[in-house]
CSV table of C-alpha atoms (C1' of nucleotides) in Angstrom, one decimal:
chain,number,residue,atom,x,y,z
A,1,MET,CA,33.9,-12.2,-13.2
A,2,SER,CA,34.9,-13.5,-9.9
A,3,SER,CA,36.8,-16.7,-9.4
A,4,THR,CA,34.9,-18.1,-6.4
A,5,PRO,CA,31.6,-19.2,-7.1
A,6,SER,CA,29.2,-17.0,-5.6
A,7,ARG,CA,27.2,-19.0,-3.0
A,8,PRO,CA,23.3,-18.3,-3.6
A,9,PRO,CA,21.8,-15.4,-1.5
A,10,VAL,CA,19.8,-16.2,1.6
A,11,LEU,CA,16.9,-14.0,2.5
A,12,ALA,CA,14.8,-13.9,5.9
A,13,LEU,CA,11.3,-12.6,5.6
A,14,VAL,CA,9.9,-11.7,9.0
A,15,ASP,CA,6.2,-11.2,9.2
A,16,ALA,CA,4.2,-10.5,12.6
A,17,ASN,CA,1.4,-12.6,13.2
A,18,ASN,CA,-2.1,-10.8,13.0
A,19,PHE,CA,0.1,-7.6,13.5
A,20,TYR,CA,-3.0,-5.4,14.6
A,21,VAL,CA,-4.2,-8.0,17.1
A,22,SER,CA,-1.0,-8.6,18.6
A,23,CYS,CA,-0.5,-5.1,19.0
A,24,GLU,CA,-3.4,-4.6,20.9
A,25,ARG,CA,-2.7,-7.6,23.0
A,26,ALA,CA,0.8,-6.5,23.9
A,27,PHE,CA,-0.6,-3.9,26.1
A,28,ALA,CA,-3.4,-5.7,27.2
A,29,PRO,CA,-2.4,-9.4,28.2
A,30,ARG,CA,-5.9,-10.4,29.2
A,31,LEU,CA,-6.6,-10.6,25.5
A,32,GLU,CA,-4.3,-13.3,24.8
A,33,GLY,CA,-6.2,-16.5,23.9
A,34,GLN,CA,-9.5,-14.4,23.5
A,35,PRO,CA,-11.0,-13.9,20.3
A,36,VAL,CA,-9.9,-10.5,18.7
A,37,ILE,CA,-10.7,-8.3,15.7
A,38,VAL,CA,-9.6,-4.8,14.4
A,39,LEU,CA,-11.9,-3.3,12.4
A,40,SER,CA,-10.8,-0.5,9.5
A,41,ASN,CA,-11.3,3.4,9.2
A,42,ASN,CA,-14.6,4.0,10.1
A,43,ASP,CA,-15.2,0.9,11.8
A,44,GLY,CA,-16.2,-0.5,8.6
A,45,CYS,CA,-14.9,-3.8,8.0
A,46,VAL,CA,-12.5,-6.6,9.4
A,47,VAL,CA,-8.6,-5.8,8.7
A,48,ALA,CA,-7.3,-8.2,11.2
A,49,ARG,CA,-8.5,-11.2,13.0
A,50,SER,CA,-6.8,-13.2,15.7
A,51,GLU,CA,-6.4,-17.3,15.3
A,52,GLU,CA,-9.8,-17.5,17.3
A,53,VAL,CA,-11.5,-15.6,15.2
A,54,LYS,CA,-10.5,-17.2,12.0
A,55,ALA,CA,-11.5,-20.4,13.3
A,56,LEU,CA,-14.9,-19.1,13.9
A,57,GLY,CA,-15.0,-18.3,9.9
A,58,VAL,CA,-14.9,-14.8,10.0
A,59,ALA,CA,-13.2,-13.5,6.5
A,60,MET,CA,-10.9,-10.8,6.0
A,61,GLY,CA,-12.7,-7.5,4.9
A,62,ALA,CA,-15.8,-8.9,6.3
A,63,PRO,CA,-18.4,-6.0,6.7
A,64,ALA,CA,-18.8,-5.3,10.6
A,65,ARG,CA,-22.4,-5.4,10.7
A,66,ASP,CA,-22.9,-8.4,8.8
A,67,ILE,CA,-20.8,-10.3,11.4
A,68,ARG,CA,-22.4,-8.4,14.6
A,69,GLU,CA,-24.7,-11.3,15.9
A,70,LEU,CA,-21.6,-13.7,15.6
A,71,LEU,CA,-19.3,-11.3,17.5
A,72,ARG,CA,-21.7,-11.1,20.1
A,73,ARG,CA,-22.5,-14.7,20.6
A,74,HIS,CA,-18.5,-15.3,20.7
A,75,ARG,CA,-17.7,-12.3,23.0
A,76,VAL,CA,-15.3,-11.0,20.5
A,77,ARG,CA,-13.2,-8.2,21.6
A,78,VAL,CA,-13.3,-5.3,18.8
A,79,PHE,CA,-11.2,-2.7,18.3
A,80,SER,CA,-11.0,0.4,15.9
A,81,SER,CA,-7.7,0.9,14.1
A,82,ASN,CA,-5.1,2.6,16.2
A,83,TYR,CA,-2.4,3.7,13.9
A,84,ALA,CA,-0.5,5.7,16.1
A,85,LEU,CA,-0.1,2.5,17.9
A,86,TYR,CA,0.6,0.1,15.1
A,87,GLY,CA,3.1,2.4,13.6
A,88,ASP,CA,5.1,2.8,16.7
A,89,LEU,CA,5.6,-0.7,17.4
A,90,SER,CA,6.3,-1.4,13.8
A,91,ALA,CA,9.1,1.2,14.0
A,92,ARG,CA,10.5,-0.7,17.2
A,93,LEU,CA,9.8,-3.8,15.5
A,94,MET,CA,12.1,-2.8,12.5
A,95,ASP,CA,14.5,-1.3,15.1
A,96,VAL,CA,15.3,-5.0,16.7
A,97,LEU,CA,15.4,-6.8,13.4
A,98,GLY,CA,18.2,-4.2,12.3
A,99,ARG,CA,20.1,-5.8,14.9
A,100,PHE,CA,20.0,-9.4,13.1
A,101,ALA,CA,21.0,-8.5,9.7
A,102,PRO,CA,23.4,-6.3,8.1
A,103,ARG,CA,20.8,-5.2,5.4
A,104,VAL,CA,17.0,-5.1,5.8
A,105,GLU,CA,14.2,-4.0,3.7
A,106,VAL,CA,11.2,-2.9,5.5
A,107,TYR,CA,8.6,-4.0,3.1
A,108,SER,CA,5.2,-3.3,5.0
A,109,ILE,CA,4.2,-1.9,8.3
A,110,ASP,CA,4.8,-5.7,9.7
A,111,GLU,CA,7.1,-7.2,7.1
A,112,ALA,CA,10.6,-7.2,6.7
A,113,PHE,CA,13.1,-9.1,4.4
A,114,LEU,CA,16.7,-9.5,5.8
A,115,ASP,CA,19.8,-10.4,3.8
A,116,TRP,CA,21.1,-13.4,5.6
A,117,SER,CA,23.6,-14.4,2.8
A,118,GLY,CA,26.8,-15.8,3.9
A,119,PHE,CA,25.6,-17.0,7.2
A,120,PRO,CA,26.5,-20.3,8.2
A,121,GLU,CA,23.6,-22.4,6.8
A,122,ASP,CA,23.2,-25.1,9.7
A,123,GLY,CA,22.8,-22.4,12.1
A,124,LEU,CA,20.0,-20.4,10.2
A,125,ILE,CA,17.0,-22.2,12.0
A,126,GLU,CA,18.6,-21.5,15.4
A,127,TYR,CA,19.5,-17.8,14.7
A,128,ALA,CA,15.8,-17.2,13.5
A,129,ARG,CA,14.4,-18.7,16.7
A,130,GLU,CA,16.8,-16.3,18.8
A,131,MET,CA,15.4,-13.5,16.8
A,132,VAL,CA,11.6,-14.5,17.2
A,133,GLY,CA,12.5,-15.0,20.9
A,134,THR,CA,14.1,-11.5,21.2
A,135,VAL,CA,11.2,-10.0,19.8
A,136,ARG,CA,8.9,-11.7,21.4
A,137,ARG,CA,10.4,-10.7,24.7
A,138,TRP,CA,11.1,-7.0,23.9
A,139,LEU,CA,8.1,-6.2,22.2
A,140,GLY,CA,5.7,-8.7,23.2
A,141,LEU,CA,4.9,-9.4,19.3
A,142,PRO,CA,5.0,-12.8,17.8
A,143,VAL,CA,6.5,-12.9,14.6
A,144,SER,CA,7.1,-15.9,11.8
A,145,VAL,CA,10.4,-16.4,9.7
A,146,GLY,CA,10.6,-17.9,6.3
A,147,ILE,CA,14.2,-18.3,4.9
A,148,ALA,CA,14.9,-19.0,1.2
A,149,PRO,CA,17.2,-17.7,-1.9
A,150,THR,CA,14.5,-15.6,-3.2
A,151,LYS,CA,11.7,-13.3,-2.1
A,152,VAL,CA,8.6,-15.3,-3.4
A,153,LEU,CA,10.2,-18.3,-1.7
A,154,ALA,CA,10.9,-16.8,1.5
A,155,LYS,CA,7.1,-15.8,1.3
A,156,VAL,CA,6.0,-19.7,0.7
A,157,ALA,CA,8.4,-20.8,3.6
A,158,ASN,CA,7.0,-18.0,5.9
A,159,ARG,CA,3.5,-19.0,5.0
A,160,ILE,CA,4.2,-22.5,6.3
A,161,ALA,CA,6.0,-21.3,9.4
A,162,LYS,CA,2.5,-19.4,10.2
A,163,ARG,CA,0.2,-22.1,9.1
A,164,ARG,CA,2.4,-25.3,10.8
A,165,LYS,CA,2.8,-23.4,14.0
A,166,VAL,CA,6.5,-24.6,14.1
A,167,PRO,CA,8.2,-24.3,17.2
A,168,GLY,CA,10.4,-21.0,17.1
A,169,GLY,CA,8.0,-19.9,14.1
A,170,ALA,CA,10.9,-20.6,11.6
A,171,VAL,CA,11.0,-22.5,8.2
A,172,ALA,CA,13.7,-22.5,5.7
A,173,LEU,CA,13.5,-23.9,2.1
A,174,LEU,CA,16.9,-24.0,0.9
A,175,ASP,CA,17.3,-27.3,-1.0
A,176,ALA,CA,15.4,-28.4,-4.2
A,177,ASP,CA,13.5,-31.2,-2.6
A,178,GLY,CA,12.3,-29.2,0.2
A,179,GLN,CA,10.7,-26.3,-2.3
A,180,ALA,CA,9.3,-28.9,-4.6
A,181,GLU,CA,7.4,-30.6,-1.6
A,182,ALA,CA,6.2,-27.0,-0.4
A,183,LEU,CA,5.3,-25.6,-3.8
A,184,ALA,CA,3.5,-29.3,-4.9
A,185,ASP,CA,1.3,-28.2,-1.8
A,186,LEU,CA,0.5,-24.8,-2.8
A,187,ARG,CA,-2.3,-23.2,-5.0
A,188,THR,CA,-1.3,-20.4,-7.3
A,189,ALA,CA,-3.6,-18.1,-5.7
A,190,ASP,CA,-1.5,-18.5,-2.4
A,191,LEU,CA,1.8,-17.1,-4.1
A,192,TRP,CA,2.6,-13.5,-3.5
A,193,GLY,CA,2.0,-11.6,-6.5
A,194,ILE,CA,-0.6,-14.2,-7.7
A,195,ALA,CA,-4.3,-13.4,-7.0
A,196,GLY,CA,-7.8,-14.3,-7.9
A,197,ARG,CA,-8.0,-13.2,-11.7
A,198,TRP,CA,-4.6,-14.5,-12.8
A,199,SER,CA,-4.9,-17.8,-10.6
A,200,ALA,CA,-8.4,-18.3,-12.6
A,201,LYS,CA,-6.3,-17.7,-15.7
A,202,LEU,CA,-3.6,-20.1,-14.9
A,203,GLU,CA,-6.2,-22.6,-13.8
A,204,ALA,CA,-7.9,-22.6,-17.4
A,205,LEU,CA,-4.5,-23.5,-18.6
A,206,GLY,CA,-4.1,-26.6,-16.5
A,207,ILE,CA,-1.6,-24.9,-13.7
A,208,ASP,CA,-3.0,-25.4,-10.6
A,209,THR,CA,0.0,-25.6,-8.1
A,210,ALA,CA,2.8,-23.3,-7.6
A,211,LEU,CA,5.1,-26.4,-8.5
A,212,GLN,CA,3.2,-26.6,-12.0
A,213,LEU,CA,3.8,-23.0,-12.3
A,214,ARG,CA,7.6,-23.2,-11.3
A,215,ASP,CA,7.8,-25.9,-14.2
A,216,ALA,CA,5.9,-23.9,-16.8
A,217,ASP,CA,7.4,-22.2,-20.2
A,218,PRO,CA,8.6,-18.6,-19.1
A,219,PRO,CA,8.3,-17.3,-22.5
A,220,PHE,CA,4.7,-18.5,-22.9
A,221,LEU,CA,3.8,-17.0,-19.4
A,222,ARG,CA,5.3,-13.8,-20.4
A,223,SER,CA,3.0,-13.7,-23.3
A,224,ALA,CA,0.2,-14.5,-21.8
A,225,PHE,CA,0.6,-12.7,-18.4
A,226,GLY,CA,3.6,-10.4,-18.9
A,227,VAL,CA,6.7,-9.8,-17.1
A,228,VAL,CA,5.5,-9.8,-13.7
A,229,VAL,CA,4.5,-13.7,-13.7
A,230,GLU,CA,7.4,-14.8,-15.5
A,231,ARG,CA,9.5,-13.0,-12.9
A,232,ILE,CA,7.7,-15.1,-10.4
A,233,VAL,CA,8.5,-18.3,-12.3
A,234,TYR,CA,12.1,-17.7,-12.2
A,235,GLU,CA,11.8,-16.6,-8.4
A,236,LEU,CA,10.3,-20.0,-7.6
A,237,ARG,CA,13.3,-21.6,-9.5
A,238,GLY,CA,15.4,-20.0,-6.8
A,239,ILE,CA,16.7,-17.3,-9.4
A,240,PRO,CA,16.5,-13.8,-7.7
A,241,CYS,CA,14.5,-11.3,-9.8
A,242,LEU,CA,13.4,-9.1,-7.1
A,243,ALA,CA,16.3,-7.4,-5.1
A,244,LEU,CA,16.6,-6.3,-1.9
A,245,GLU,CA,15.6,-2.7,-1.6
A,246,GLU,CA,17.2,-1.0,1.7
A,247,VAL,CA,16.2,2.4,1.0
A,248,ALA,CA,12.6,2.9,-0.2
A,249,PRO,CA,12.5,5.2,-3.2
A,250,PRO,CA,10.3,8.6,-2.7
A,251,LYS,CA,6.7,8.0,-3.2
A,252,ARG,CA,5.6,8.9,-7.2
A,253,GLN,CA,2.0,9.8,-5.8
A,254,ILE,CA,0.7,11.0,-2.2
A,255,VAL,CA,-2.9,9.8,-1.5
A,256,ALA,CA,-4.9,10.9,1.5
A,257,SER,CA,-8.5,10.0,1.4
A,258,ARG,CA,-11.4,9.0,3.6
A,259,SER,CA,-14.9,7.9,3.8
A,260,PHE,CA,-17.2,10.3,6.3
A,261,GLY,CA,-18.5,9.1,9.6
A,262,ARG,CA,-21.9,10.1,8.3
A,263,PRO,CA,-23.3,11.3,4.9
A,264,VAL,CA,-22.1,14.8,3.9
A,265,VAL,CA,-24.5,17.0,1.6
A,266,GLU,CA,-23.1,20.4,1.8
A,267,LEU,CA,-20.2,21.7,0.2
A,268,GLY,CA,-18.9,23.6,2.9
A,269,GLU,CA,-18.3,20.3,5.0
A,270,LEU,CA,-16.7,19.0,1.7
A,271,ARG,CA,-14.2,22.1,1.6
A,272,GLU,CA,-13.1,21.3,5.3
A,273,ALA,CA,-12.6,17.8,4.3
A,274,VAL,CA,-10.6,18.1,1.3
A,275,ALA,CA,-8.5,20.7,3.1
A,276,PHE,CA,-8.2,18.4,6.0
A,277,HIS,CA,-6.7,15.5,3.5
A,278,VAL,CA,-4.5,18.3,1.5
A,279,THR,CA,-2.9,18.9,4.9
A,280,ARG,CA,-2.1,15.5,5.7
A,281,ALA,CA,-1.0,14.8,2.4
A,282,ALA,CA,1.3,18.1,2.1
A,283,VAL,CA,3.0,16.8,5.8
A,284,ARG,CA,3.7,13.3,4.0
A,285,LEU,CA,5.2,15.7,0.6
A,286,ARG,CA,7.6,17.6,2.8
A,287,ARG,CA,8.8,14.6,4.9
A,288,GLN,CA,10.3,12.8,1.5
A,289,ARG,CA,11.3,16.4,0.6
A,290,SER,CA,9.2,16.6,-2.6
A,291,GLU,CA,6.8,19.0,-4.3
A,292,ALA,CA,3.7,18.3,-6.2
A,293,GLY,CA,3.3,19.5,-9.8
A,294,GLY,CA,-0.6,18.6,-9.9
A,295,LEU,CA,-3.4,17.2,-7.8
A,296,GLN,CA,-6.4,15.2,-8.0
A,297,VAL,CA,-9.7,16.0,-6.1
A,298,SER,CA,-12.4,13.3,-5.8
A,299,ILE,CA,-15.7,13.2,-4.0
A,300,GLY,CA,-18.2,10.2,-4.3
A,301,THR,CA,-21.4,8.7,-2.9
A,302,ASN,CA,-21.6,5.6,-1.2
A,303,PRO,CA,-21.4,2.4,-3.6
A,304,PHE,CA,-23.0,0.1,-0.9
A,305,ALA,CA,-26.4,2.4,-0.2
A,306,PRO,CA,-28.7,1.2,-3.1
A,307,ASP,CA,-31.2,3.9,-2.3
A,308,ASP,CA,-28.6,6.9,-2.7
A,309,PRO,CA,-28.4,8.3,-6.1
A,310,PRO,CA,-24.9,7.6,-7.3
A,311,TYR,CA,-22.1,10.3,-8.2
A,312,HIS,CA,-18.5,10.3,-8.5
A,313,GLY,CA,-16.7,13.1,-9.4
A,314,HIS,CA,-12.8,13.8,-10.1
A,315,CYS,CA,-10.7,16.6,-11.4
A,316,THR,CA,-6.9,17.0,-11.9
A,317,VAL,CA,-5.5,20.4,-11.2
A,318,GLU,CA,-2.0,21.0,-12.8
A,319,LEU,CA,0.1,23.5,-10.7
A,320,VAL,CA,1.8,26.6,-12.7
A,321,SER,CA,5.2,25.3,-10.7
A,322,PRO,CA,5.8,22.5,-8.3
A,323,THR,CA,5.2,23.3,-5.0
A,324,ALA,CA,4.8,21.9,-1.2
A,325,ASP,CA,3.1,24.9,0.2
A,326,THR,CA,-0.1,23.8,2.1
A,327,ARG,CA,-1.8,26.9,1.1
A,328,VAL,CA,-1.5,26.7,-2.4
A,329,LEU,CA,-2.1,23.2,-2.4
A,330,ILE,CA,-5.5,24.0,-0.6
A,331,GLY,CA,-6.4,26.7,-2.8
A,332,GLN,CA,-6.0,24.8,-5.9
A,333,ALA,CA,-7.8,21.6,-4.2
A,334,LEU,CA,-10.8,23.9,-3.3
A,335,ARG,CA,-11.1,25.2,-7.2
A,336,GLY,CA,-11.1,21.3,-8.4
A,337,LEU,CA,-13.8,20.4,-5.7
A,338,GLU,CA,-16.1,23.2,-6.7
A,339,ALA,CA,-15.8,22.1,-10.4
A,340,ILE,CA,-17.0,18.5,-9.5
A,341,TYR,CA,-19.5,19.3,-6.6
A,342,ARG,CA,-23.0,18.8,-7.4
A,343,GLY,CA,-25.6,19.5,-4.9
A,344,GLY,CA,-28.2,17.2,-3.9
A,345,TYR,CA,-26.0,14.1,-3.2
A,346,ARG,CA,-25.2,12.5,0.1
A,347,TYR,CA,-21.3,12.1,-0.3
A,348,HIS,CA,-19.7,9.4,1.3
A,349,LYS,CA,-16.0,9.8,0.8
A,350,ALA,CA,-13.3,12.6,-0.1
A,351,GLY,CA,-9.9,12.4,-1.2
A,352,VAL,CA,-6.9,14.3,-2.4
A,353,MET,CA,-4.0,12.8,-4.6
A,354,LEU,CA,-0.6,14.9,-5.1
A,355,LEU,CA,0.8,14.0,-8.3
A,356,SER,CA,3.8,14.6,-10.4
A,357,LEU,CA,6.2,14.7,-7.5
A,358,THR,CA,9.4,16.1,-7.9
A,359,SER,CA,12.4,16.5,-5.5
A,360,ALA,CA,12.6,19.6,-3.6
A,361,ASP,CA,16.1,19.9,-3.6
A,362,ARG,CA,16.8,20.2,-7.3
A,363,ARG,CA,13.8,22.2,-8.3
A,364,GLN,CA,13.7,24.7,-11.5
A,365,GLY,CA,13.4,28.1,-10.3
A,366,ALA,CA,10.0,29.4,-12.2
A,367,LEU,CA,10.3,33.0,-13.7
A,368,PHE,CA,7.1,34.2,-12.8
A,369,GLN,CA,6.3,32.3,-9.6
A,370,PRO,CA,4.2,34.2,-7.2
A,371,GLY,CA,5.3,34.6,-4.0
A,372,ASP,CA,8.5,33.9,-2.0
A,373,PRO,CA,9.8,30.3,-2.3
A,374,ALA,CA,12.1,30.6,0.7
A,375,ARG,CA,9.5,32.2,2.9
A,376,SER,CA,7.1,29.6,2.0
A,377,GLN,CA,9.4,26.8,3.0
A,378,ARG,CA,10.7,28.3,6.3
A,379,LEU,CA,6.4,28.7,7.2
A,380,MET,CA,6.1,25.2,6.4
A,381,THR,CA,9.1,24.0,8.3
A,382,ALA,CA,7.8,25.8,11.3
A,383,ILE,CA,4.4,24.5,11.1
A,384,ASP,CA,5.7,20.8,10.7
A,385,ARG,CA,7.8,21.5,13.6
A,386,ILE,CA,5.4,22.5,15.9
A,387,ASN,CA,2.8,19.9,15.1
A,388,HIS,CA,5.4,17.4,15.4
A,389,ARG,CA,6.5,18.5,19.0
A,390,MET,CA,3.1,19.6,20.3
A,391,GLY,CA,0.8,17.2,18.5
A,392,ARG,CA,-1.0,16.9,15.2
A,393,GLY,CA,-3.4,19.8,14.4
A,394,THR,CA,-1.7,22.2,16.9
A,395,VAL,CA,-1.1,24.7,14.2
A,396,ARG,CA,-3.6,24.6,11.5
A,397,PHE,CA,-5.3,26.0,8.4
A,398,GLY,CA,-9.0,27.8,9.0
A,399,THR,CA,-10.3,26.2,6.0
A,400,GLU,CA,-9.8,22.7,7.9
A,401,GLY,CA,-12.5,23.7,10.1
A,402,PHE,CA,-13.1,22.7,13.7
A,403,GLY,CA,-16.0,20.7,14.2
A,404,HIS,CA,-15.3,18.1,11.8
A,405,GLY,CA,-18.5,16.5,12.2
A,406,TRP,CA,-18.1,14.4,9.2
A,407,ALA,CA,-14.8,12.5,11.1
A,408,MET,CA,-14.9,9.0,10.8
A,409,ARG,CA,-16.1,6.8,13.7
A,410,GLN,CA,-13.9,5.1,15.7
A,411,ALA,CA,-16.1,3.9,18.7
A,412,ARG,CA,-13.7,1.1,20.0
A,413,LYS,CA,-10.1,2.8,20.0
A,414,SER,CA,-7.5,1.8,22.5
A,415,PRO,CA,-5.4,4.4,23.9
A,416,ALA,CA,-2.1,5.7,22.0
A,417,TYR,CA,-0.1,3.6,24.6
A,418,THR,CA,3.4,4.6,23.3
A,419,THR,CA,3.0,8.0,21.8
A,420,ARG,CA,0.9,10.4,24.0
A,421,TRP,CA,1.7,11.2,27.5
A,422,SER,CA,-1.8,11.1,28.7
A,423,GLU,CA,-2.4,7.7,27.4
A,424,LEU,CA,0.4,6.0,29.0
A,425,PRO,CA,-0.5,2.4,30.0
A,426,ARG,CA,-0.9,2.4,34.1
A,427,VAL,CA,0.2,-0.4,36.3
A,428,ASP,CA,-2.0,-0.1,39.3
B,1,DT,C1',-25.3,3.4,12.2
B,2,DC,C1',-24.2,0.7,8.1
B,3,DT,C1',-18.2,-2.4,3.3
B,4,DG,C1',-10.7,1.0,4.6
B,5,DG,C1',-6.8,3.4,3.0
B,6,DG,C1',-2.6,3.8,0.4
B,7,DG,C1',0.2,2.2,-2.4
B,8,DT,C1',3.1,0.2,-7.1
B,9,DC,C1',4.1,-1.8,-11.7
B,10,DC,C1',3.0,-3.3,-16.1
B,11,DT,C1',1.0,-2.4,-21.1
B,12,DA,C1',-1.6,-0.9,-24.9
B,13,DG,C1',-2.3,2.6,-27.5
B,14,DG,C1',-2.5,7.5,-29.2
B,15,DA,C1',0.2,11.6,-30.3
B,16,DC,C1',4.3,13.6,-31.6
B,17,DC,C1',8.7,13.7,-33.9
B,18,DC,C1',12.3,13.1,-37.2
C,1,DT,C1',1.5,-7.2,-53.6
C,2,DC,C1',3.5,-3.4,-51.8
C,3,DT,C1',0.9,3.1,-48.6
C,4,DG,C1',7.9,3.8,-43.6
C,5,DG,C1',10.2,3.0,-39.5
C,6,DG,C1',11.6,3.8,-35.2
C,7,DG,C1',11.6,6.3,-31.0
C,8,DT,C1',9.6,8.9,-26.8
C,9,DC,C1',6.2,10.5,-23.7
C,10,DC,C1',1.7,10.3,-21.8
C,11,DT,C1',-2.4,8.4,-20.2
C,12,DA,C1',-5.8,5.0,-18.8
C,13,DG,C1',-6.7,0.8,-17.2
C,14,DG,C1',-6.0,-3.6,-15.2
C,15,DA,C1',-3.4,-6.5,-11.9
C,16,DC,C1',-1.4,-6.8,-7.6
C,17,DC,C1',0.1,-5.6,-2.6
C,18,DC,C1',-0.6,-4.8,2.8
DNA sequence: TCTGGGGTCCTAGGACCC
DNA sequence: TCTGGGGTCCTAGGACCC
């Protein structure tokens, strides 16, 4: 036991406002103040909205075709997702945030928790404003900051900062009174970790607000909902249950899947798509120095096409020994595909999931393994290096095909301003 | 033309073991 | 009246996140 009473932890949650939209604006300042949306892969539905678009009542996830007329009427600028751009700006954002805290957890593409424990409490808001200003100047991105003793409360503070458009974009919830006031104003569904199903169930129990949830009985909630909700209750009371995780643990599964730009009927095209997805997944697998012990292939028709007969097939394949060799993974995935393929359906999506991931560094040597693992590893490393340096797809497997007539639609993608020499922004 | 993609954690229940 | 009890591993399904 320490003899000095430890001060409560202080976390700052930094979250970019309308991140994808803000990335587009960072390189097209004319869009500032204009209504802007970004669409999902395949230009299917809305995944990011500027404030102007939110004011029009466009919902997150709205299908693009349902709001076409509205978008036209209000001259909304529409973009396909540009993950090369968003990923690169995200890395730069995290880099800048790292200058403002000794410990950082990168939580998502546009969010990070910063450890500000031990910082002078009366200077926190000023410090947050300085950080917000730096991000704005260096990257052109608007961010908001929520400061509190736990992650769940930091999320609440951040939400208030965003909604109230507080100057400097920072709100602190460090004392009991401020916390109670904020929680009384919040529905449970707006808490981090509580969504529709659970909030409806809570409401049926007479728990409508976050404050009521905070003051409810933890053992009862645990029996009714499980440990996840119980933890949220303690977090709301200022007792940390969710630790800051600086180093992301390796993924336990890796998924690569996509819907097609048009319906696909032929097995040949599905083979190309599956090989393409395996290749993408395998690159991520090797990047985290893992090997897969199994994989799952899935194909399916469009659930939103009422006239198409529905079919969904999936197949799990176990590998004799774990591998990160794309050739082996493609071979097994195609075996799985052939087992589930049924002719005559209009397929809409194909995907691959790598399973039973283990560390490549402490693999068990298999007694009867075909091929030479060291050779395989050298080949994969060489391919990854070339593709990293020369661009994705420079070296690829024939099975992936070349035409990719099934590839997703991205009719309105902005340039890869920061990651492709040929698409650098021009200053005329 | 026509509704994304990539993840995590927890729990319950069955199989199996001693 | 009374049919063992405790542990582990795996899987499927449900809930959530951005």
